[in-house]
PDB file of C-alpha atoms and ligand atoms in Angstrom:
ATOM      1  CA  MET P   1       0.000   0.000   0.000  1.00  0.00           C
ATOM      2  CA  ASN P   2       1.199   3.495  -0.845  1.00  0.00           C
ATOM      3  CA  ASN P   3       1.486   5.671   2.269  1.00  0.00           C
ATOM      4  CA  GLU P   4       2.565   8.795   0.420  1.00  0.00           C
ATOM      5  CA  THR P   5      -0.042  11.434  -0.302  1.00  0.00           C
ATOM      6  CA  GLY P   6      -0.680  12.140  -3.972  1.00  0.00           C
ATOM      7  CA  THR P   7      -0.317  15.562  -5.581  1.00  0.00           C
ATOM      8  CA  LEU P   8      -3.082  17.719  -6.975  1.00  0.00           C
ATOM      9  CA  TYR P   9      -1.813  19.317 -10.197  1.00  0.00           C
ATOM     10  CA  VAL P  10      -3.635  22.430 -11.390  1.00  0.00           C
ATOM     11  CA  VAL P  11      -2.879  22.465 -15.090  1.00  0.00           C
ATOM     12  CA  ALA P  12      -3.435  25.400 -17.444  1.00  0.00           C
ATOM     13  CA  THR P  13      -4.667  24.413 -20.910  1.00  0.00           C
ATOM     14  CA  PRO P  14      -4.965  26.447 -24.156  1.00  0.00           C
ATOM     15  CA  ILE P  15      -7.461  29.312 -24.479  1.00  0.00           C
ATOM     16  CA  GLY P  16      -7.949  28.512 -28.157  1.00  0.00           C
ATOM     17  CA  ASN P  17      -4.871  27.327 -29.942  1.00  0.00           C
ATOM     18  CA  LEU P  18      -4.180  23.689 -29.008  1.00  0.00           C
ATOM     19  CA  LYS P  19      -0.446  24.226 -29.425  1.00  0.00           C
ATOM     20  CA  ASP P  20      -0.389  26.535 -26.395  1.00  0.00           C
ATOM     21  CA  ILE P  21       0.440  23.874 -23.820  1.00  0.00           C
ATOM     22  CA  GLY P  22       3.892  23.054 -22.518  1.00  0.00           C
ATOM     23  CA  GLN P  23       5.633  19.709 -22.319  1.00  0.00           C
ATOM     24  CA  ARG P  24       5.336  19.609 -18.525  1.00  0.00           C
ATOM     25  CA  GLY P  25       1.548  19.989 -18.696  1.00  0.00           C
ATOM     26  CA  LEU P  26       1.326  17.182 -21.250  1.00  0.00           C
ATOM     27  CA  ASP P  27       3.580  14.938 -19.150  1.00  0.00           C
ATOM     28  CA  VAL P  28       1.475  15.488 -16.045  1.00  0.00           C
ATOM     29  CA  LEU P  29      -1.811  14.900 -17.883  1.00  0.00           C
ATOM     30  CA  GLY P  30      -0.337  11.678 -19.278  1.00  0.00           C
ATOM     31  CA  ARG P  31       0.782  10.225 -15.955  1.00  0.00           C
ATOM     32  CA  VAL P  32      -1.802  11.193 -13.315  1.00  0.00           C
ATOM     33  CA  SER P  33      -4.413   8.590 -12.341  1.00  0.00           C
ATOM     34  CA  LEU P  34      -7.341  10.906 -13.111  1.00  0.00           C
ATOM     35  CA  ILE P  35      -8.036  14.214 -14.862  1.00  0.00           C
ATOM     36  CA  LEU P  36     -10.853  16.322 -13.443  1.00  0.00           C
ATOM     37  CA  ALA P  37     -12.261  18.300 -16.349  1.00  0.00           C
ATOM     38  CA  GLU P  38     -14.961  20.961 -16.490  1.00  0.00           C
ATOM     39  CA  ASP P  39     -16.389  19.283 -19.604  1.00  0.00           C
ATOM     40  CA  THR P  40     -15.014  15.842 -20.417  1.00  0.00           C
ATOM     41  CA  ARG P  41     -15.987  16.078 -24.105  1.00  0.00           C
ATOM     42  CA  HIS P  42     -14.196  19.391 -24.440  1.00  0.00           C
ATOM     43  CA  ALA P  43     -11.135  17.966 -22.627  1.00  0.00           C
ATOM     44  CA  GLY P  44     -11.272  15.020 -25.028  1.00  0.00           C
ATOM     45  CA  ILE P  45     -10.351  17.298 -27.943  1.00  0.00           C
ATOM     46  CA  LEU P  46      -7.084  18.326 -26.280  1.00  0.00           C
ATOM     47  CA  LEU P  47      -6.296  14.874 -24.900  1.00  0.00           C
ATOM     48  CA  SER P  48      -6.898  13.036 -28.166  1.00  0.00           C
ATOM     49  CA  HIS P  49      -4.863  15.690 -30.040  1.00  0.00           C
ATOM     50  CA  TYR P  50      -1.905  14.730 -27.825  1.00  0.00           C
ATOM     51  CA  SER P  51      -2.817  10.995 -27.631  1.00  0.00           C
ATOM     52  CA  ILE P  52      -3.289  11.120 -23.862  1.00  0.00           C
ATOM     53  CA  ALA P  53      -5.410   8.218 -22.640  1.00  0.00           C
ATOM     54  CA  THR P  54      -5.800   9.156 -18.936  1.00  0.00           C
ATOM     55  CA  SER P  55      -9.363   8.788 -17.706  1.00  0.00           C
ATOM     56  CA  THR P  56     -11.346  11.949 -17.115  1.00  0.00           C
ATOM     57  CA  ARG P  57     -14.148  12.827 -14.748  1.00  0.00           C
ATOM     58  CA  SER P  58     -16.528  15.719 -15.020  1.00  0.00           C
ATOM     59  CA  PHE P  59     -15.873  18.414 -12.420  1.00  0.00           C
ATOM     60  CA  HIS P  60     -17.874  21.615 -12.751  1.00  0.00           C
ATOM     61  CA  GLU P  61     -19.485  24.284 -10.608  1.00  0.00           C
ATOM     62  CA  HIS P  62     -22.644  22.181 -10.069  1.00  0.00           C
ATOM     63  CA  ASN P  63     -20.966  18.984  -8.864  1.00  0.00           C
ATOM     64  CA  GLU P  64     -17.737  20.352  -7.370  1.00  0.00           C
ATOM     65  CA  GLN P  65     -19.064  20.285  -3.794  1.00  0.00           C
ATOM     66  CA  ASP P  66     -20.157  16.623  -4.086  1.00  0.00           C
ATOM     67  CA  GLN P  67     -16.879  15.506  -5.586  1.00  0.00           C
ATOM     68  CA  VAL P  68     -14.445  17.174  -3.222  1.00  0.00           C
ATOM     69  CA  ASN P  69     -14.448  14.626  -0.355  1.00  0.00           C
ATOM     70  CA  GLY P  70     -13.947  11.688  -2.712  1.00  0.00           C
ATOM     71  CA  MET P  71     -11.072  13.452  -4.457  1.00  0.00           C
ATOM     72  CA  ILE P  72      -9.380  14.330  -1.156  1.00  0.00           C
ATOM     73  CA  LYS P  73      -9.591  10.644  -0.137  1.00  0.00           C
ATOM     74  CA  ARG P  74      -8.142   9.615  -3.463  1.00  0.00           C
ATOM     75  CA  LEU P  75      -5.248  12.048  -3.042  1.00  0.00           C
ATOM     76  CA  GLU P  76      -4.689  10.883   0.541  1.00  0.00           C
ATOM     77  CA  SER P  77      -4.512   7.299  -0.709  1.00  0.00           C
ATOM     78  CA  GLY P  78      -1.520   8.305  -2.818  1.00  0.00           C
ATOM     79  CA  GLN P  79      -3.036   8.959  -6.251  1.00  0.00           C
ATOM     80  CA  ASP P  80      -2.058  12.015  -8.296  1.00  0.00           C
ATOM     81  CA  ILE P  81      -4.895  14.015  -9.836  1.00  0.00           C
ATOM     82  CA  ALA P  82      -4.866  16.809 -12.415  1.00  0.00           C
ATOM     83  CA  LEU P  83      -7.467  19.559 -12.553  1.00  0.00           C
ATOM     84  CA  ILE P  84      -8.138  21.316 -15.844  1.00  0.00           C
ATOM     85  CA  SER P  85     -10.885  23.655 -17.045  1.00  0.00           C
ATOM     86  CA  ASP P  86     -12.358  24.262 -20.491  1.00  0.00           C
ATOM     87  CA  ALA P  87      -9.819  26.951 -21.233  1.00  0.00           C
ATOM     88  CA  GLY P  88      -6.844  28.599 -19.614  1.00  0.00           C
ATOM     89  CA  THR P  89      -5.992  28.481 -15.941  1.00  0.00           C
ATOM     90  CA  PRO P  90      -8.372  26.596 -13.618  1.00  0.00           C
ATOM     91  CA  LEU P  91      -9.954  28.661 -10.802  1.00  0.00           C
ATOM     92  CA  ILE P  92      -9.634  31.881 -12.816  1.00  0.00           C
ATOM     93  CA  SER P  93     -13.401  32.410 -13.298  1.00  0.00           C
ATOM     94  CA  ASP P  94     -13.503  28.601 -13.439  1.00  0.00           C
ATOM     95  CA  PRO P  95     -14.235  25.733 -11.021  1.00  0.00           C
ATOM     96  CA  GLY P  96     -11.725  24.335  -8.548  1.00  0.00           C
ATOM     97  CA  TYR P  97     -11.720  26.697  -5.580  1.00  0.00           C
ATOM     98  CA  ARG P  98     -13.355  24.251  -3.136  1.00  0.00           C
ATOM     99  CA  LEU P  99     -11.060  21.418  -4.120  1.00  0.00           C
ATOM    100  CA  VAL P 100      -7.911  23.511  -3.762  1.00  0.00           C
ATOM    101  CA  PHE P 101      -9.180  24.962  -0.476  1.00  0.00           C
ATOM    102  CA  GLU P 102      -9.756  21.471   0.949  1.00  0.00           C
ATOM    103  CA  ALA P 103      -6.451  20.183  -0.402  1.00  0.00           C
ATOM    104  CA  VAL P 104      -4.667  23.053   1.358  1.00  0.00           C
ATOM    105  CA  SER P 105      -6.613  22.365   4.572  1.00  0.00           C
ATOM    106  CA  HIS P 106      -5.671  18.660   4.430  1.00  0.00           C
ATOM    107  CA  GLY P 107      -2.000  19.403   3.813  1.00  0.00           C
ATOM    108  CA  ILE P 108      -2.089  17.746   0.386  1.00  0.00           C
ATOM    109  CA  PRO P 109       0.706  18.816  -1.982  1.00  0.00           C
ATOM    110  CA  ILE P 110      -0.593  21.035  -4.802  1.00  0.00           C
ATOM    111  CA  SER P 111       1.450  21.972  -7.826  1.00  0.00           C
ATOM    112  CA  PRO P 112       0.491  24.491 -10.516  1.00  0.00           C
ATOM    113  CA  ILE P 113       1.438  23.848 -14.125  1.00  0.00           C
ATOM    114  CA  PRO P 114       1.271  27.422 -15.430  1.00  0.00           C
ATOM    115  CA  GLY P 115       0.226  28.347 -18.926  1.00  0.00           C
ATOM    116  CA  PRO P 116      -2.353  30.378 -20.829  1.00  0.00           C
ATOM    117  CA  CYS P 117      -4.762  32.730 -19.164  1.00  0.00           C
ATOM    118  CA  ALA P 118      -6.939  35.200 -21.064  1.00  0.00           C
ATOM    119  CA  ILE P 119      -6.125  37.937 -18.523  1.00  0.00           C
ATOM    120  CA  THR P 120      -2.380  37.952 -19.081  1.00  0.00           C
ATOM    121  CA  ALA P 121      -2.654  37.315 -22.821  1.00  0.00           C
ATOM    122  CA  ALA P 122      -4.938  40.356 -23.246  1.00  0.00           C
ATOM    123  CA  LEU P 123      -2.987  42.571 -20.849  1.00  0.00           C
ATOM    124  CA  SER P 124       0.316  41.840 -22.566  1.00  0.00           C
ATOM    125  CA  VAL P 125      -0.873  43.486 -25.802  1.00  0.00           C
ATOM    126  CA  SER P 126      -3.189  46.113 -24.302  1.00  0.00           C
ATOM    127  CA  GLY P 127      -0.805  49.044 -24.467  1.00  0.00           C
ATOM    128  CA  LEU P 128      -2.082  49.994 -20.988  1.00  0.00           C
ATOM    129  CA  PRO P 129      -0.111  49.950 -17.723  1.00  0.00           C
ATOM    130  CA  THR P 130       0.378  46.387 -16.489  1.00  0.00           C
ATOM    131  CA  ASP P 131       2.456  47.090 -13.381  1.00  0.00           C
ATOM    132  CA  ARG P 132      -0.709  47.162 -11.269  1.00  0.00           C
ATOM    133  CA  PHE P 133      -4.016  45.773 -12.445  1.00  0.00           C
ATOM    134  CA  CYS P 134      -7.298  44.654 -10.995  1.00  0.00           C
ATOM    135  CA  PHE P 135      -9.158  41.629 -12.359  1.00  0.00           C
ATOM    136  CA  GLU P 136     -12.913  41.985 -12.011  1.00  0.00           C
ATOM    137  CA  GLY P 137     -14.148  38.816 -13.760  1.00  0.00           C
ATOM    138  CA  PHE P 138     -17.545  39.245 -15.428  1.00  0.00           C
ATOM    139  CA  LEU P 139     -19.593  42.373 -14.734  1.00  0.00           C
ATOM    140  CA  PRO P 140     -23.110  41.653 -13.399  1.00  0.00           C
ATOM    141  CA  ALA P 141     -25.544  40.758 -16.201  1.00  0.00           C
ATOM    142  CA  LYS P 142     -28.308  43.160 -15.173  1.00  0.00           C
ATOM    143  CA  PRO P 143     -27.930  46.871 -16.032  1.00  0.00           C
ATOM    144  CA  HIS P 144     -28.381  48.112 -12.459  1.00  0.00           C
ATOM    145  CA  GLY P 145     -25.840  45.679 -11.021  1.00  0.00           C
ATOM    146  CA  ARG P 146     -23.404  46.507 -13.803  1.00  0.00           C
ATOM    147  CA  GLU P 147     -23.725  50.239 -13.156  1.00  0.00           C
ATOM    148  CA  GLN P 148     -23.269  49.776  -9.412  1.00  0.00           C
ATOM    149  CA  ARG P 149     -20.130  47.697  -9.871  1.00  0.00           C
ATOM    150  CA  LEU P 150     -18.646  50.221 -12.295  1.00  0.00           C
ATOM    151  CA  LEU P 151     -19.393  53.112  -9.971  1.00  0.00           C
ATOM    152  CA  GLU P 152     -17.584  51.257  -7.193  1.00  0.00           C
ATOM    153  CA  LEU P 153     -14.589  51.025  -9.520  1.00  0.00           C
ATOM    154  CA  ASP P 154     -14.715  54.621 -10.682  1.00  0.00           C
ATOM    155  CA  ARG P 155     -11.845  55.750  -8.465  1.00  0.00           C
ATOM    156  CA  GLU P 156      -9.701  52.666  -9.024  1.00  0.00           C
ATOM    157  CA  THR P 157      -6.392  53.851 -10.438  1.00  0.00           C
ATOM    158  CA  ARG P 158      -5.144  50.383 -11.453  1.00  0.00           C
ATOM    159  CA  THR P 159      -5.833  49.079 -14.963  1.00  0.00           C
ATOM    160  CA  LEU P 160      -9.149  47.193 -14.922  1.00  0.00           C
ATOM    161  CA  VAL P 161      -9.632  43.790 -16.548  1.00  0.00           C
ATOM    162  CA  PHE P 162     -13.055  42.279 -17.310  1.00  0.00           C
ATOM    163  CA  TYR P 163     -14.173  39.055 -18.964  1.00  0.00           C
ATOM    164  CA  GLU P 164     -17.148  39.355 -21.298  1.00  0.00           C
ATOM    165  CA  SER P 165     -19.300  37.168 -23.522  1.00  0.00           C
ATOM    166  CA  SER P 166     -20.564  37.929 -27.000  1.00  0.00           C
ATOM    167  CA  HIS P 167     -24.120  38.519 -25.669  1.00  0.00           C
ATOM    168  CA  ARG P 168     -23.109  41.430 -23.499  1.00  0.00           C
ATOM    169  CA  ILE P 169     -20.015  42.936 -25.081  1.00  0.00           C
ATOM    170  CA  LEU P 170     -21.903  45.984 -26.449  1.00  0.00           C
ATOM    171  CA  ASP P 171     -23.694  46.608 -23.128  1.00  0.00           C
ATOM    172  CA  CYS P 172     -20.412  46.229 -21.290  1.00  0.00           C
ATOM    173  CA  VAL P 173     -18.514  48.802 -23.386  1.00  0.00           C
ATOM    174  CA  GLU P 174     -21.490  51.191 -23.328  1.00  0.00           C
ATOM    175  CA  ALA P 175     -21.718  50.927 -19.536  1.00  0.00           C
ATOM    176  CA  ILE P 176     -17.986  51.554 -19.157  1.00  0.00           C
ATOM    177  CA  GLY P 177     -18.298  54.767 -21.195  1.00  0.00           C
ATOM    178  CA  ALA P 178     -21.392  55.924 -19.310  1.00  0.00           C
ATOM    179  CA  ASN P 179     -20.124  55.165 -15.797  1.00  0.00           C
ATOM    180  CA  LEU P 180     -16.347  55.435 -15.899  1.00  0.00           C
ATOM    181  CA  GLY P 181     -16.192  58.153 -18.535  1.00  0.00           C
ATOM    182  CA  GLU P 182     -15.786  58.419 -22.287  1.00  0.00           C
ATOM    183  CA  ASP P 183     -12.165  59.449 -21.836  1.00  0.00           C
ATOM    184  CA  ARG P 184     -11.030  56.006 -20.627  1.00  0.00           C
ATOM    185  CA  LYS P 185      -8.728  54.084 -22.943  1.00  0.00           C
ATOM    186  CA  LEU P 186      -9.802  50.553 -23.768  1.00  0.00           C
ATOM    187  CA  SER P 187      -8.225  47.509 -25.318  1.00  0.00           C
ATOM    188  CA  VAL P 188     -10.667  44.756 -26.231  1.00  0.00           C
ATOM    189  CA  GLY P 189      -9.276  41.339 -27.122  1.00  0.00           C
ATOM    190  CA  ARG P 190     -11.544  39.007 -29.075  1.00  0.00           C
ATOM    191  CA  GLU P 191     -10.952  35.284 -29.716  1.00  0.00           C
ATOM    192  CA  ILE P 192      -7.346  35.505 -28.522  1.00  0.00           C
ATOM    193  CA  THR P 193      -5.090  32.806 -30.056  1.00  0.00           C
ATOM    194  CA  LYS P 194      -7.959  31.643 -32.278  1.00  0.00           C
ATOM    195  CA  ARG P 195      -8.551  31.995 -35.999  1.00  0.00           C
ATOM    196  CA  PHE P 196     -10.442  35.284 -35.740  1.00  0.00           C
ATOM    197  CA  GLU P 197      -8.246  36.897 -33.092  1.00  0.00           C
ATOM    198  CA  THR P 198      -8.823  40.668 -33.128  1.00  0.00           C
ATOM    199  CA  PHE P 199      -7.859  43.554 -30.872  1.00  0.00           C
ATOM    200  CA  TYR P 200      -9.791  46.822 -30.732  1.00  0.00           C
ATOM    201  CA  TYR P 201      -8.167  49.887 -29.228  1.00  0.00           C
ATOM    202  CA  GLY P 202      -9.606  53.299 -28.366  1.00  0.00           C
ATOM    203  CA  HIS P 203     -12.120  55.181 -26.239  1.00  0.00           C
ATOM    204  CA  PRO P 204     -15.489  53.504 -25.537  1.00  0.00           C
ATOM    205  CA  GLN P 205     -17.268  55.193 -28.459  1.00  0.00           C
ATOM    206  CA  ALA P 206     -14.553  54.194 -30.914  1.00  0.00           C
ATOM    207  CA  ILE P 207     -14.695  50.582 -29.677  1.00  0.00           C
ATOM    208  CA  LEU P 208     -18.485  50.538 -30.075  1.00  0.00           C
ATOM    209  CA  GLU P 209     -18.136  51.769 -33.641  1.00  0.00           C
ATOM    210  CA  GLN P 210     -15.681  48.961 -34.409  1.00  0.00           C
ATOM    211  CA  LEU P 211     -17.888  46.327 -32.778  1.00  0.00           C
ATOM    212  CA  ASN P 212     -20.963  47.658 -34.566  1.00  0.00           C
ATOM    213  CA  GLY P 213     -19.083  47.881 -37.872  1.00  0.00           C
ATOM    214  CA  ASP P 214     -19.919  44.229 -38.528  1.00  0.00           C
ATOM    215  CA  PRO P 215     -22.040  41.839 -36.380  1.00  0.00           C
ATOM    216  CA  VAL P 216     -19.227  39.292 -36.753  1.00  0.00           C
ATOM    217  CA  ASN P 217     -17.051  41.597 -34.639  1.00  0.00           C
ATOM    218  CA  GLN P 218     -19.321  40.888 -31.653  1.00  0.00           C
ATOM    219  CA  LYS P 219     -18.933  37.119 -31.877  1.00  0.00           C
ATOM    220  CA  GLY P 220     -16.723  35.013 -29.629  1.00  0.00           C
ATOM    221  CA  GLU P 221     -15.051  35.563 -26.291  1.00  0.00           C
ATOM    222  CA  PHE P 222     -13.751  38.897 -25.043  1.00  0.00           C
ATOM    223  CA  VAL P 223     -11.394  40.441 -22.536  1.00  0.00           C
ATOM    224  CA  VAL P 224     -11.990  44.140 -21.907  1.00  0.00           C
ATOM    225  CA  ILE P 225      -9.122  46.180 -20.479  1.00  0.00           C
ATOM    226  CA  VAL P 226      -9.738  49.698 -19.216  1.00  0.00           C
ATOM    227  CA  SER P 227      -7.266  52.384 -18.157  1.00  0.00           C
ATOM    228  CA  GLY P 228      -7.462  53.242 -14.456  1.00  0.00           C
ATOM    229  CA  ALA P 229      -8.749  56.526 -13.024  1.00  0.00           C
ATOM    230  CA  THR P 230      -6.317  59.392 -13.355  1.00  0.00           C
ATOM    231  CA  PHE P 231      -7.765  62.004 -11.018  1.00  0.00           C
ATOM    232  CA  GLY P 232      -6.453  62.828  -7.575  1.00  0.00           C
ATOM    233  CA  GLY P 233      -8.510  60.227  -5.725  1.00  0.00           C
ATOM    234  CA  ASP P 234     -10.305  60.347  -2.398  1.00  0.00           C
ATOM    235  CA  ALA P 235      -9.072  63.791  -1.336  1.00  0.00           C
ATOM    236  CA  ASP P 236     -10.409  65.396  -4.530  1.00  0.00           C
ATOM    237  CA  PHE P 237     -13.680  63.531  -4.218  1.00  0.00           C
ATOM    238  CA  ALA P 238     -14.094  64.820  -0.667  1.00  0.00           C
ATOM    239  CA  LYS P 239     -13.484  68.394  -1.913  1.00  0.00           C
ATOM    240  CA  ALA P 240     -15.923  67.872  -4.796  1.00  0.00           C
ATOM    241  CA  THR P 241     -18.612  66.594  -2.421  1.00  0.00           C
ATOM    242  CA  HIS P 242     -18.085  69.623  -0.210  1.00  0.00           C
ATOM    243  CA  LEU P 243     -18.444  71.962  -3.199  1.00  0.00           C
ATOM    244  CA  LEU P 244     -21.519  70.054  -4.340  1.00  0.00           C
ATOM    245  CA  GLY P 245     -23.074  70.546  -0.907  1.00  0.00           C
ATOM    246  CA  GLN P 246     -22.848  74.293  -1.414  1.00  0.00           C
ATOM    247  CA  LEU P 247     -23.941  74.328  -5.046  1.00  0.00           C
ATOM    248  CA  ILE P 248     -27.126  72.287  -4.620  1.00  0.00           C
ATOM    249  CA  ASP P 249     -28.677  75.094  -2.604  1.00  0.00           C
ATOM    250  CA  HIS P 250     -28.516  77.290  -5.700  1.00  0.00           C
ATOM    251  CA  MET P 251     -29.093  75.026  -8.711  1.00  0.00           C
ATOM    252  CA  PRO P 252     -30.440  71.627  -9.778  1.00  0.00           C
ATOM    253  CA  LEU P 253     -28.410  68.634  -8.601  1.00  0.00           C
ATOM    254  CA  LYS P 254     -27.567  67.569 -12.155  1.00  0.00           C
ATOM    255  CA  LYS P 255     -25.967  70.925 -12.958  1.00  0.00           C
ATOM    256  CA  ALA P 256     -24.234  71.073  -9.572  1.00  0.00           C
ATOM    257  CA  SER P 257     -22.715  67.597 -10.081  1.00  0.00           C
ATOM    258  CA  GLU P 258     -21.465  68.592 -13.529  1.00  0.00           C
ATOM    259  CA  ILE P 259     -19.750  71.705 -12.212  1.00  0.00           C
ATOM    260  CA  ALA P 260     -18.178  69.982  -9.168  1.00  0.00           C
ATOM    261  CA  ALA P 261     -17.022  67.066 -11.367  1.00  0.00           C
ATOM    262  CA  GLU P 262     -15.484  69.448 -13.908  1.00  0.00           C
ATOM    263  CA  ILE P 263     -13.654  71.566 -11.331  1.00  0.00           C
ATOM    264  CA  LEU P 264     -12.225  68.689  -9.297  1.00  0.00           C
ATOM    265  CA  ASP P 265     -11.941  66.126 -12.087  1.00  0.00           C
ATOM    266  CA  CYS P 266     -14.260  63.612 -10.423  1.00  0.00           C
ATOM    267  CA  ASN P 267     -16.952  61.281 -11.712  1.00  0.00           C
ATOM    268  CA  ARG P 268     -20.207  63.117 -12.395  1.00  0.00           C
ATOM    269  CA  ASN P 269     -22.453  60.085 -11.797  1.00  0.00           C
ATOM    270  CA  GLN P 270     -20.844  59.320  -8.494  1.00  0.00           C
ATOM    271  CA  LEU P 271     -21.152  62.931  -7.373  1.00  0.00           C
ATOM    272  CA  TYR P 272     -24.796  62.936  -8.467  1.00  0.00           C
ATOM    273  CA  LYS P 273     -25.405  59.914  -6.237  1.00  0.00           C
ATOM    274  CA  ALA P 274     -23.579  61.564  -3.339  1.00  0.00           C
ATOM    275  CA  GLY P 275     -25.797  64.646  -3.935  1.00  0.00           C
ATOM    276  CA  LEU P 276     -28.970  62.551  -3.782  1.00  0.00           C
ATOM    277  CA  ALA P 277     -27.865  61.115  -0.441  1.00  0.00           C
ATOM    278  CA  MET P 278     -27.046  64.617   0.820  1.00  0.00           C
ATOM    279  CA  LYS P 279     -30.477  65.916  -0.192  1.00  0.00           C
ATOM    280  CA  LYS P 280     -32.171  63.017   1.554  1.00  0.00           C
ATOM    281  CA  GLU P 281     -30.227  63.720   4.731  1.00  0.00           C
ATOM    282  CA  ARG P 282     -31.256  67.369   4.643  1.00  0.00           C
ATOM    283  CA  GLU P 283     -34.967  66.604   4.227  1.00  0.00           C
TER     284      GLU P 283
HETATM  285  N1  SAM A 301      -9.886  30.185 -16.962  1.00  0.00           N
HETATM  286  C1  SAM A 301      -9.957  31.030 -18.128  1.00  0.00           C
HETATM  287  C2  SAM A 301      -8.639  31.816 -18.239  1.00  0.00           C
HETATM  288  O1  SAM A 301      -7.645  31.397 -17.681  1.00  0.00           O
HETATM  289  O2  SAM A 301      -8.616  32.818 -18.922  1.00  0.00           O
HETATM  290  C3  SAM A 301     -11.171  31.903 -18.139  1.00  0.00           C
HETATM  291  C4  SAM A 301     -12.468  31.162 -18.066  1.00  0.00           C
HETATM  292  S1  SAM A 301     -13.888  32.174 -18.104  1.00  0.00           S
HETATM  293  C5  SAM A 301     -15.156  31.038 -17.756  1.00  0.00           C
HETATM  294  C6  SAM A 301     -14.171  32.407 -19.809  1.00  0.00           C
HETATM  295  C7  SAM A 301     -13.974  33.861 -20.212  1.00  0.00           C
HETATM  296  O3  SAM A 301     -12.577  34.105 -20.368  1.00  0.00           O
HETATM  297  C8  SAM A 301     -14.593  34.207 -21.551  1.00  0.00           C
HETATM  298  O4  SAM A 301     -15.952  34.562 -21.434  1.00  0.00           O
HETATM  299  C9  SAM A 301     -13.750  35.376 -21.977  1.00  0.00           C
HETATM  300  O5  SAM A 301     -14.156  36.540 -21.320  1.00  0.00           O
HETATM  301  C10 SAM A 301     -12.363  34.962 -21.465  1.00  0.00           C
HETATM  302  N2  SAM A 301     -11.655  34.194 -22.500  1.00  0.00           N
HETATM  303  C11 SAM A 301     -11.302  32.905 -22.448  1.00  0.00           C
HETATM  304  N3  SAM A 301     -10.670  32.550 -23.583  1.00  0.00           N
HETATM  305  C12 SAM A 301     -10.612  33.660 -24.363  1.00  0.00           C
HETATM  306  C13 SAM A 301     -10.089  33.939 -25.658  1.00  0.00           C
HETATM  307  N4  SAM A 301      -9.497  33.008 -26.379  1.00  0.00           N
HETATM  308  N5  SAM A 301     -10.208  35.204 -26.140  1.00  0.00           N
HETATM  309  C14 SAM A 301     -10.815  36.158 -25.403  1.00  0.00           C
HETATM  310  N6  SAM A 301     -11.332  35.942 -24.193  1.00  0.00           N
HETATM  311  C15 SAM A 301     -11.239  34.716 -23.667  1.00  0.00           C
END
């Protein structure tokens, strides 16, 4: 009987082009006792391309919880397991968190096999600062939730990174323009590493024009990168709110927010919301 604990390998797989996987990843996938895959049929394309015959088991967000205990036991009995997702790096907007959490808690060795990730691929060609960035995953699907999330990010000075699907790419870019400002610089990566790989660069309006130029441009998978806020930050916002407090006694809130935003280089929508709260307090 094997008394040594097995290793959980978290293996990155291609985000489109099947050639984007390293030798180490292939070796690991070939020698583990089981591959946990988000979609076993999808994994089959990669595995058969590289003639890897290891058995696979479906492991996705709906069955992850049920599978974790069994997988921990398997690892504790000495078997090595690999975790892959449909594309890119597992756990990055993909299943696996509970398994890795439990593996860490049980002291099971975990080893990453790094490789493609849509975030880094898109950032590397964005032309925007990459020294500090903030990955936000998918924006909420509903307009109100999307607006709220963007307003929370309005004063974030790091470069922002979002994932987006073809269904919502137009709404996403529109909402970024409306809530973060039309002066933000964007880089939108579409179908990275795939046949129709395209990158769109420019301010939100310019990106919308490119996406609307042909319905085909809205097809596929997207990463949206947005330049961070450039204004002075919290101190300026505090000054702008103070100014707004004085202006709203003399003019409509909309006008007052515009003036305060212009003078102190702050977000008009956010100031408008602060003004609404102020008015409510004064009632
Ligand atoms: N784990 C993956 C990774 O490492 O990038 C991400 C999985 S997440 C469920 C899928 C989203 O990632 C897509 O909706 C899209 O926003 C982005 N994505 C994945 N592959 C992409 C590609 N080839 N081109 C552009 N975006 C991609």
